[in-house]
Each structure stands twice: as C-alpha cells, then as structure tokens.
Amino acid sequence: MQTARWIRAAALAGTAVLALAGCATEVEPRVAPPGLPTDVPCGTVTLANLPWVGYEANLAVVAYLAKNRLDCTVVEKELGAEEAWDALAAGEVDAILENWGRDSQKKRYIDEERLAVEHGMTGNRGVVGWYVPPWMVERYPDITNWKNLNKYAYLFRTPTSGGKGAFLLADPSYETNETALFRNLKLDFTVSVTGSEEKLIDTFRDAERNRRPAIGYFYAPQWFLAEVDLVHVKLPPYTPGCDVDPEKIACDYQPYDLDKIANREFAESGNPAAELIKNFQWTNAHQNEVARYLTVDKLSYDEAAKKWLDANPEVWADWLPAD
C-alpha cells in the first residue's frame, strides 16, 4: 500500500448539490427506521483509511458522495486494520468501509461491549490465498499443490531468509495465518514482509516479467489480477472452524463476504452519511475499476470517484438518503 498519509480533512465549500454529468436519477423515498432522528445535518464524518487499494476505492467513492451530495466534512484517518477497530470503539472513527473477518473484534466490540455494529455488506467477495506468477506454473506444473512446496523451497531462498523459502507478505498489519501454516504443514518457508500492497504488487510484476521465483499472500478483489493472472496454490481446503485455534491452523483461508462496521452511536444518530454508508454496495469489478484509476492512472481520490460515478449512476443512486 502507499506510504502512510497524514490525516486529511476535506470540507465542502458551499452547499450546492453537485450535478454529475448525465446522472439525473430518480431516487425512491426511504422511511427512517423507527426511533432514529430525521433531518440531521451531516457535519463531520471520520472514516478509517486502511492500507490496501480496494479499501481506498471504497473510501474515494463514499467520501466523494458524502462531501458533494450530503454536504459533509469528511476526515480520513490513516490506520492499520486492527487499530481501526480500537479507534472506532473509542469514537475516534465513525466507520470502517471494508472489513475482512475480524471475529475477535466483532465479539468484543459488537457482542460484548456494544460499541460497534455491523453496518451492511459491501457486495464484495473476498478471496485470500497463496499465489505464484504464471511462468512458474508453466515451468513447474505441480507447484500449485502445497504438498510439493518443500521440493521447490530452494527457488525462493534469499540472503535474509535463513536458508528457507521467502514467502511474501504486504503490509504487516494484515491478519494472516502464515506462521502457523508453515509450522503445521511442515513447510520450509519463512515470512518476508515487503512493507506494503504496492511493493508486493511490484515484486509479483517483476517476478512475472523477469521470470524470477516468487510466492506470497494475495487476494481478490484486486485490480492487479487483470494485469498478471497469479495462480492460486491449493492448501488443505477450508472447512468451518478449521481456523478457530491459531496454533492449529492447517487449512486455506476462509472466503469472505466483506462488510462494513460503524460506531454504534454514529449508526443510530440519523446522520445521512450513516445511511449512505449502510446502503453502499457494489461488485468486485466496480471496486477494481476505481482501484485501477488510483494506481495505474494515478488519479486523485476525487478524480477517480467522479470518473466512476459519472459512468455508473444506476449503481449508486439508491445509496443516497431520501431528500
């Protein structure tokens, strides 16, 4: 992921509703849930910004609509995935726009302390796993079976991997199972942290372009898979409960239906931004398109969001609260 940014606050100048080109769309009226306030001004909304570009795509689009359609002041707070939950529970963040699992945080902050709520699905299907570049599968066809990885561990050794195969991870804040998997599956590999999603992508791109060995953790939705079709290495299949005990994990990652998490007070405040966030839902293809605008086309958050919103009014019209 990109180098950490300072917390950014963006305030909308004026209260005019932005007219996106070609986006005049009828919005069905909605009735607020019983007991929630109505006609609440948006004010300042603080959104977590987590270190992967798919999340940034969600943030770009939601923040743009909040600023330009709901007259909100949006503050983006740069956080790791775990610390974002702590900030949300403390009232320092209003919402997390893409959550991958985090069952322990859900148990603590939603079920026990009741400081947070699940705030709707994003519509994205998250798939996590181990991947190698396509050229390696052409050269070593059986490398996609985990049982054969030790045979090829020597290919991935580096000067800092202690004689073991170097397994690539992105940002150190990502919640991963690699240490337990290496131990429990008796694999001769060790973790090598690249430091960011962007550096991990660069490493895989170089590996495919220059036919260098590489193996690492990757996931979808991710725009990069349209550029380099990384190949999934099959681990023992996931079954419900196989990853409950971190010391005993010996299975592939769980597929995730990604959701959003909100601070309970914010979710129940009647704030129009809370309704926008709850209604926000799109597909992996939508997210990848905005992510590509950010990474390949080097557009700003607002530029990427506006480009996508202009082209897809039928997707986002119903995210907005009723006037």
Tab-separated table of C-alpha atoms in Angstrom:
chain	number	residue	atom	x	y	z
A	1	MET	CA	0.000	0.000	0.000
A	2	GLN	CA	1.075	3.529	-0.429
A	3	THR	CA	3.213	5.380	2.078
A	4	ALA	CA	1.162	6.435	5.077
A	5	ARG	CA	-0.549	9.745	4.578
A	6	TRP	CA	-1.324	12.411	7.147
A	7	ILE	CA	-4.918	12.515	8.327
A	8	ARG	CA	-6.740	14.551	5.763
A	9	ALA	CA	-9.797	16.692	6.294
A	10	ALA	CA	-11.759	17.890	3.307
A	11	ALA	CA	-14.572	20.378	3.756
A	12	LEU	CA	-17.147	21.136	1.052
A	13	ALA	CA	-17.231	24.804	0.072
A	14	GLY	CA	-20.893	25.780	-0.152
A	15	THR	CA	-23.974	23.656	-0.035
A	16	ALA	CA	-24.863	23.291	-3.722
A	17	VAL	CA	-25.668	19.770	-4.830
A	18	LEU	CA	-23.116	18.558	-7.378
A	19	ALA	CA	-24.695	17.758	-10.740
A	20	LEU	CA	-22.724	14.868	-12.177
A	21	ALA	CA	-22.808	14.769	-15.955
A	22	GLY	CA	-25.633	12.574	-17.157
A	23	CYS	CA	-26.512	11.473	-13.619
A	24	ALA	CA	-30.003	12.861	-13.041
A	25	THR	CA	-31.646	9.899	-11.357
A	26	GLU	CA	-34.952	9.425	-9.566
A	27	VAL	CA	-34.373	8.155	-6.023
A	28	GLU	CA	-37.094	6.196	-4.276
A	29	PRO	CA	-38.003	7.778	-0.904
A	30	ARG	CA	-36.989	5.843	2.183
A	31	VAL	CA	-38.515	5.898	5.634
A	32	ALA	CA	-36.076	6.220	8.523
A	33	PRO	CA	-36.050	3.282	10.941
A	34	PRO	CA	-38.343	3.848	13.944
A	35	GLY	CA	-36.727	5.841	16.727
A	36	LEU	CA	-33.935	7.379	14.604
A	37	PRO	CA	-33.742	11.166	14.269
A	38	THR	CA	-34.589	12.710	10.895
A	39	ASP	CA	-33.261	15.865	9.185
A	40	VAL	CA	-29.914	15.589	10.982
A	41	PRO	CA	-27.141	17.626	9.332
A	42	CYS	CA	-24.133	15.568	8.307
A	43	GLY	CA	-21.435	17.650	9.982
A	44	THR	CA	-18.030	15.972	10.255
A	45	VAL	CA	-17.693	12.283	9.428
A	46	THR	CA	-14.434	10.460	10.212
A	47	LEU	CA	-13.681	7.410	8.069
A	48	ALA	CA	-10.883	4.902	8.548
A	49	ASN	CA	-8.443	4.617	5.642
A	50	LEU	CA	-6.846	1.158	5.653
A	51	PRO	CA	-3.706	0.105	3.768
A	52	TRP	CA	-4.932	-1.588	0.581
A	53	VAL	CA	-6.131	-0.016	-2.635
A	54	GLY	CA	-9.501	-1.815	-2.735
A	55	TYR	CA	-10.340	-0.136	0.546
A	56	GLU	CA	-9.169	3.200	-0.877
A	57	ALA	CA	-11.553	2.725	-3.800
A	58	ASN	CA	-14.473	2.302	-1.378
A	59	LEU	CA	-13.329	5.347	0.565
A	60	ALA	CA	-12.887	7.538	-2.513
A	61	VAL	CA	-16.438	6.938	-3.738
A	62	VAL	CA	-18.193	7.141	-0.353
A	63	ALA	CA	-16.264	10.263	0.681
A	64	TYR	CA	-16.994	11.990	-2.633
A	65	LEU	CA	-20.731	11.409	-2.323
A	66	ALA	CA	-20.713	12.420	1.345
A	67	LYS	CA	-18.975	15.718	0.547
A	68	ASN	CA	-20.761	16.612	-2.666
A	69	ARG	CA	-24.233	15.211	-2.125
A	70	LEU	CA	-24.703	15.338	1.655
A	71	ASP	CA	-22.679	18.480	2.494
A	72	CYS	CA	-20.434	16.569	4.909
A	73	THR	CA	-16.951	17.422	6.065
A	74	VAL	CA	-15.001	14.181	5.627
A	75	VAL	CA	-11.920	13.320	7.668
A	76	GLU	CA	-9.868	10.317	6.526
A	77	LYS	CA	-7.819	8.682	9.257
A	78	GLU	CA	-4.867	6.515	8.243
A	79	LEU	CA	-4.901	3.340	10.350
A	80	GLY	CA	-3.970	-0.328	10.370
A	81	ALA	CA	-6.826	-2.821	10.191
A	82	GLU	CA	-6.743	-3.763	13.889
A	83	GLU	CA	-6.184	-0.269	15.279
A	84	ALA	CA	-9.120	0.973	13.187
A	85	TRP	CA	-11.425	-1.173	15.329
A	86	ASP	CA	-9.991	0.323	18.527
A	87	ALA	CA	-10.421	3.852	17.136
A	88	LEU	CA	-13.984	3.100	16.066
A	89	ALA	CA	-14.907	1.753	19.502
A	90	ALA	CA	-13.371	4.856	21.109
A	91	GLY	CA	-15.497	7.142	18.924
A	92	GLU	CA	-12.455	8.444	17.025
A	93	VAL	CA	-13.673	6.860	13.768
A	94	ASP	CA	-17.276	6.637	12.574
A	95	ALA	CA	-16.975	3.771	10.081
A	96	ILE	CA	-14.761	1.097	8.543
A	97	LEU	CA	-15.722	0.690	4.879
A	98	GLU	CA	-14.314	-2.807	4.241
A	99	ASN	CA	-13.842	-5.412	6.937
A	100	TRP	CA	-12.243	-8.824	6.397
A	101	GLY	CA	-13.465	-11.180	9.125
A	102	ARG	CA	-12.030	-9.920	12.434
A	103	ASP	CA	-14.158	-12.270	14.524
A	104	SER	CA	-12.350	-11.449	17.769
A	105	GLN	CA	-13.001	-7.726	17.348
A	106	LYS	CA	-16.640	-8.396	16.455
A	107	LYS	CA	-17.073	-10.480	19.578
A	108	ARG	CA	-15.529	-7.815	21.793
A	109	TYR	CA	-16.827	-4.569	20.338
A	110	ILE	CA	-20.169	-5.663	18.848
A	111	ASP	CA	-21.389	-8.544	21.017
A	112	GLU	CA	-19.863	-7.742	24.396
A	113	GLU	CA	-19.160	-4.005	24.687
A	114	ARG	CA	-21.837	-2.953	22.149
A	115	LEU	CA	-19.757	-0.040	20.896
A	116	ALA	CA	-19.943	-1.016	17.220
A	117	VAL	CA	-22.443	-2.529	14.783
A	118	GLU	CA	-22.286	-4.444	11.540
A	119	HIS	CA	-23.393	-1.864	9.007
A	120	GLY	CA	-24.274	-3.805	5.863
A	121	MET	CA	-22.365	-5.752	3.222
A	122	THR	CA	-20.088	-4.128	0.649
A	123	GLY	CA	-21.173	-6.583	-2.054
A	124	ASN	CA	-17.553	-7.699	-2.488
A	125	ARG	CA	-16.453	-11.315	-2.219
A	126	GLY	CA	-13.027	-11.602	-0.633
A	127	VAL	CA	-10.732	-14.480	-1.584
A	128	VAL	CA	-7.362	-14.811	0.159
A	129	GLY	CA	-4.663	-17.347	-0.577
A	130	TRP	CA	-1.129	-18.225	-1.667
A	131	TYR	CA	-0.103	-17.308	-5.199
A	132	VAL	CA	2.767	-17.706	-7.658
A	133	PRO	CA	3.367	-15.954	-11.013
A	134	PRO	CA	2.080	-17.770	-14.126
A	135	TRP	CA	5.535	-18.516	-15.543
A	136	MET	CA	6.324	-20.717	-12.545
A	137	VAL	CA	3.282	-22.910	-13.172
A	138	GLU	CA	4.349	-23.341	-16.799
A	139	ARG	CA	7.830	-24.390	-15.662
A	140	TYR	CA	6.814	-26.356	-12.527
A	141	PRO	CA	3.211	-27.567	-13.075
A	142	ASP	CA	2.915	-29.327	-9.708
A	143	ILE	CA	3.905	-26.257	-7.671
A	144	THR	CA	0.251	-25.347	-7.158
A	145	ASN	CA	-0.159	-28.260	-4.714
A	146	TRP	CA	1.096	-27.344	-1.227
A	147	LYS	CA	2.476	-30.867	-0.752
A	148	ASN	CA	5.128	-30.104	-3.371
A	149	LEU	CA	6.258	-26.732	-1.994
A	150	ASN	CA	9.207	-28.072	0.011
A	151	LYS	CA	10.584	-29.556	-3.194
A	152	TYR	CA	10.774	-26.028	-4.606
A	153	ALA	CA	11.631	-24.079	-1.433
A	154	TYR	CA	15.228	-23.611	-2.626
A	155	LEU	CA	13.951	-21.467	-5.525
A	156	PHE	CA	12.641	-18.840	-3.119
A	157	ARG	CA	15.666	-18.512	-0.819
A	158	THR	CA	17.070	-15.025	-0.292
A	159	PRO	CA	20.127	-13.709	1.591
A	160	THR	CA	17.848	-12.875	4.552
A	161	SER	CA	15.580	-15.942	4.613
A	162	GLY	CA	17.859	-18.150	6.715
A	163	GLY	CA	18.108	-20.936	4.175
A	164	LYS	CA	14.310	-21.217	3.859
A	165	GLY	CA	11.982	-20.136	1.093
A	166	ALA	CA	10.919	-16.495	1.410
A	167	PHE	CA	7.122	-16.119	1.446
A	168	LEU	CA	5.960	-12.592	0.598
A	169	LEU	CA	3.526	-10.575	2.693
A	170	ALA	CA	2.375	-6.998	2.125
A	171	ASP	CA	1.563	-4.645	4.995
A	172	PRO	CA	2.484	-6.039	8.446
A	173	SER	CA	-0.942	-5.022	9.811
A	174	TYR	CA	-2.730	-7.615	7.647
A	175	GLU	CA	-4.187	-10.503	9.657
A	176	THR	CA	-2.572	-13.647	8.217
A	177	ASN	CA	-2.008	-17.301	9.185
A	178	GLU	CA	1.353	-17.953	7.550
A	179	THR	CA	3.492	-18.667	10.625
A	180	ALA	CA	1.053	-21.326	11.848
A	181	LEU	CA	0.619	-22.771	8.365
A	182	PHE	CA	4.357	-23.186	7.840
A	183	ARG	CA	4.667	-24.937	11.195
A	184	ASN	CA	1.586	-27.149	10.976
A	185	LEU	CA	2.055	-28.140	7.346
A	186	LYS	CA	5.816	-28.602	7.930
A	187	LEU	CA	6.808	-26.243	5.146
A	188	ASP	CA	10.373	-24.946	4.824
A	189	PHE	CA	9.376	-21.297	4.414
A	190	THR	CA	9.611	-18.065	6.380
A	191	VAL	CA	7.746	-14.758	6.125
A	192	SER	CA	9.297	-11.883	4.196
A	193	VAL	CA	7.355	-8.624	4.643
A	194	THR	CA	7.551	-6.309	1.638
A	195	GLY	CA	6.008	-3.445	3.635
A	196	SER	CA	3.010	-2.503	1.522
A	197	GLU	CA	0.494	-3.750	-1.010
A	198	GLU	CA	2.177	-1.608	-3.666
A	199	LYS	CA	5.583	-3.220	-3.021
A	200	LEU	CA	4.057	-6.696	-3.071
A	201	ILE	CA	2.457	-5.959	-6.450
A	202	ASP	CA	5.751	-4.602	-7.778
A	203	THR	CA	7.515	-7.793	-6.665
A	204	PHE	CA	4.985	-10.065	-8.361
A	205	ARG	CA	5.080	-7.909	-11.521
A	206	ASP	CA	8.877	-8.142	-11.646
A	207	ALA	CA	8.739	-11.881	-10.973
A	208	GLU	CA	6.496	-12.490	-13.964
A	209	ARG	CA	8.285	-10.050	-16.268
A	210	ASN	CA	11.786	-11.308	-15.478
A	211	ARG	CA	10.920	-14.927	-14.646
A	212	ARG	CA	12.035	-14.659	-11.032
A	213	PRO	CA	10.648	-17.080	-8.404
A	214	ALA	CA	8.073	-15.555	-6.063
A	215	ILE	CA	5.392	-16.916	-3.764
A	216	GLY	CA	3.176	-14.908	-1.470
A	217	TYR	CA	-0.101	-13.921	0.061
A	218	PHE	CA	-2.607	-12.248	-2.277
A	219	TYR	CA	-6.329	-11.676	-2.567
A	220	ALA	CA	-9.313	-10.617	-4.644
A	221	PRO	CA	-10.885	-8.205	-5.331
A	222	GLN	CA	-7.642	-6.768	-6.665
A	223	TRP	CA	-7.204	-4.926	-9.973
A	224	PHE	CA	-3.657	-6.330	-10.432
A	225	LEU	CA	-5.026	-9.812	-11.207
A	226	ALA	CA	-6.245	-8.444	-14.545
A	227	GLU	CA	-2.633	-7.500	-15.373
A	228	VAL	CA	-0.855	-10.592	-14.029
A	229	ASP	CA	-3.088	-13.627	-13.562
A	230	LEU	CA	-1.421	-15.003	-10.438
A	231	VAL	CA	-2.081	-18.694	-9.852
A	232	HIS	CA	-3.559	-19.938	-6.589
A	233	VAL	CA	-1.577	-22.566	-4.658
A	234	LYS	CA	-4.040	-25.028	-3.161
A	235	LEU	CA	-3.769	-25.601	0.582
A	236	PRO	CA	-5.877	-28.138	2.507
A	237	PRO	CA	-9.440	-26.913	1.855
A	238	TYR	CA	-11.142	-24.555	4.268
A	239	THR	CA	-13.887	-26.027	6.425
A	240	PRO	CA	-15.883	-24.100	9.064
A	241	GLY	CA	-13.894	-23.992	12.289
A	242	CYS	CA	-10.550	-25.095	10.828
A	243	ASP	CA	-9.055	-21.686	11.603
A	244	VAL	CA	-10.518	-21.155	15.078
A	245	ASP	CA	-7.377	-22.114	17.006
A	246	PRO	CA	-4.445	-20.047	15.690
A	247	GLU	CA	-1.991	-22.684	16.934
A	248	LYS	CA	-3.630	-25.469	14.925
A	249	ILE	CA	-4.490	-23.790	11.611
A	250	ALA	CA	-3.643	-26.111	8.721
A	251	CYS	CA	-6.199	-25.091	6.080
A	252	ASP	CA	-6.724	-22.498	3.383
A	253	TYR	CA	-8.242	-19.106	4.110
A	254	GLN	CA	-11.950	-18.620	4.569
A	255	PRO	CA	-13.733	-16.867	1.691
A	256	TYR	CA	-15.249	-13.632	2.992
A	257	ASP	CA	-18.403	-11.716	2.239
A	258	LEU	CA	-16.959	-8.306	3.100
A	259	ASP	CA	-18.907	-5.995	5.376
A	260	LYS	CA	-18.843	-2.506	6.875
A	261	ILE	CA	-18.560	-1.655	10.565
A	262	ALA	CA	-19.882	1.523	12.213
A	263	ASN	CA	-19.600	3.109	15.615
A	264	ARG	CA	-22.955	2.366	17.282
A	265	GLU	CA	-23.663	5.983	18.237
A	266	PHE	CA	-22.969	7.140	14.681
A	267	ALA	CA	-25.074	4.343	13.170
A	268	GLU	CA	-28.063	5.281	15.343
A	269	SER	CA	-27.671	9.069	15.050
A	270	GLY	CA	-29.789	9.609	11.940
A	271	ASN	CA	-26.763	11.148	10.201
A	272	PRO	CA	-27.326	10.922	6.415
A	273	ALA	CA	-23.743	9.719	5.961
A	274	ALA	CA	-24.547	6.690	8.128
A	275	GLU	CA	-27.381	5.808	5.747
A	276	LEU	CA	-25.136	6.353	2.700
A	277	ILE	CA	-22.515	4.014	4.147
A	278	LYS	CA	-25.081	1.366	5.050
A	279	ASN	CA	-26.588	1.489	1.532
A	280	PHE	CA	-23.207	1.479	-0.253
A	281	GLN	CA	-22.838	-1.811	-2.134
A	282	TRP	CA	-21.076	-2.705	-5.367
A	283	THR	CA	-19.201	-5.529	-7.096
A	284	ASN	CA	-15.579	-6.667	-7.269
A	285	ALA	CA	-15.450	-5.339	-10.840
A	286	HIS	CA	-16.652	-1.899	-9.717
A	287	GLN	CA	-14.033	-1.739	-6.978
A	288	ASN	CA	-11.252	-2.914	-9.272
A	289	GLU	CA	-12.149	-0.222	-11.808
A	290	VAL	CA	-11.773	2.587	-9.259
A	291	ALA	CA	-8.641	0.968	-7.807
A	292	ARG	CA	-7.089	0.945	-11.261
A	293	TYR	CA	-7.882	4.660	-11.687
A	294	LEU	CA	-5.990	5.276	-8.433
A	295	THR	CA	-2.962	3.092	-9.099
A	296	VAL	CA	-2.444	2.898	-12.855
A	297	ASP	CA	-3.979	6.188	-13.985
A	298	LYS	CA	-2.680	7.989	-10.877
A	299	LEU	CA	-5.938	9.882	-10.342
A	300	SER	CA	-6.703	11.522	-7.012
A	301	TYR	CA	-9.451	10.103	-4.814
A	302	ASP	CA	-11.917	12.734	-6.022
A	303	GLU	CA	-10.952	12.356	-9.682
A	304	ALA	CA	-11.254	8.564	-9.565
A	305	ALA	CA	-14.564	8.712	-7.734
A	306	LYS	CA	-16.088	11.290	-10.072
A	307	LYS	CA	-15.000	9.353	-13.167
A	308	TRP	CA	-16.648	6.181	-11.882
A	309	LEU	CA	-19.777	7.937	-10.539
A	310	ASP	CA	-20.336	9.784	-13.835
A	311	ALA	CA	-20.336	6.458	-15.681
A	312	ASN	CA	-22.435	4.442	-13.208
A	313	PRO	CA	-25.387	6.482	-11.841
A	314	GLU	CA	-27.645	3.437	-11.892
A	315	VAL	CA	-25.395	1.721	-9.343
A	316	TRP	CA	-25.142	4.474	-6.736
A	317	ALA	CA	-28.425	6.403	-6.957
A	318	ASP	CA	-30.121	4.263	-4.309
A	319	TRP	CA	-27.231	4.662	-1.865
A	320	LEU	CA	-28.326	8.250	-1.144
A	321	PRO	CA	-30.821	9.049	1.611
A	322	ALA	CA	-34.200	10.345	0.508
A	323	ASP	CA	-34.358	14.122	0.185
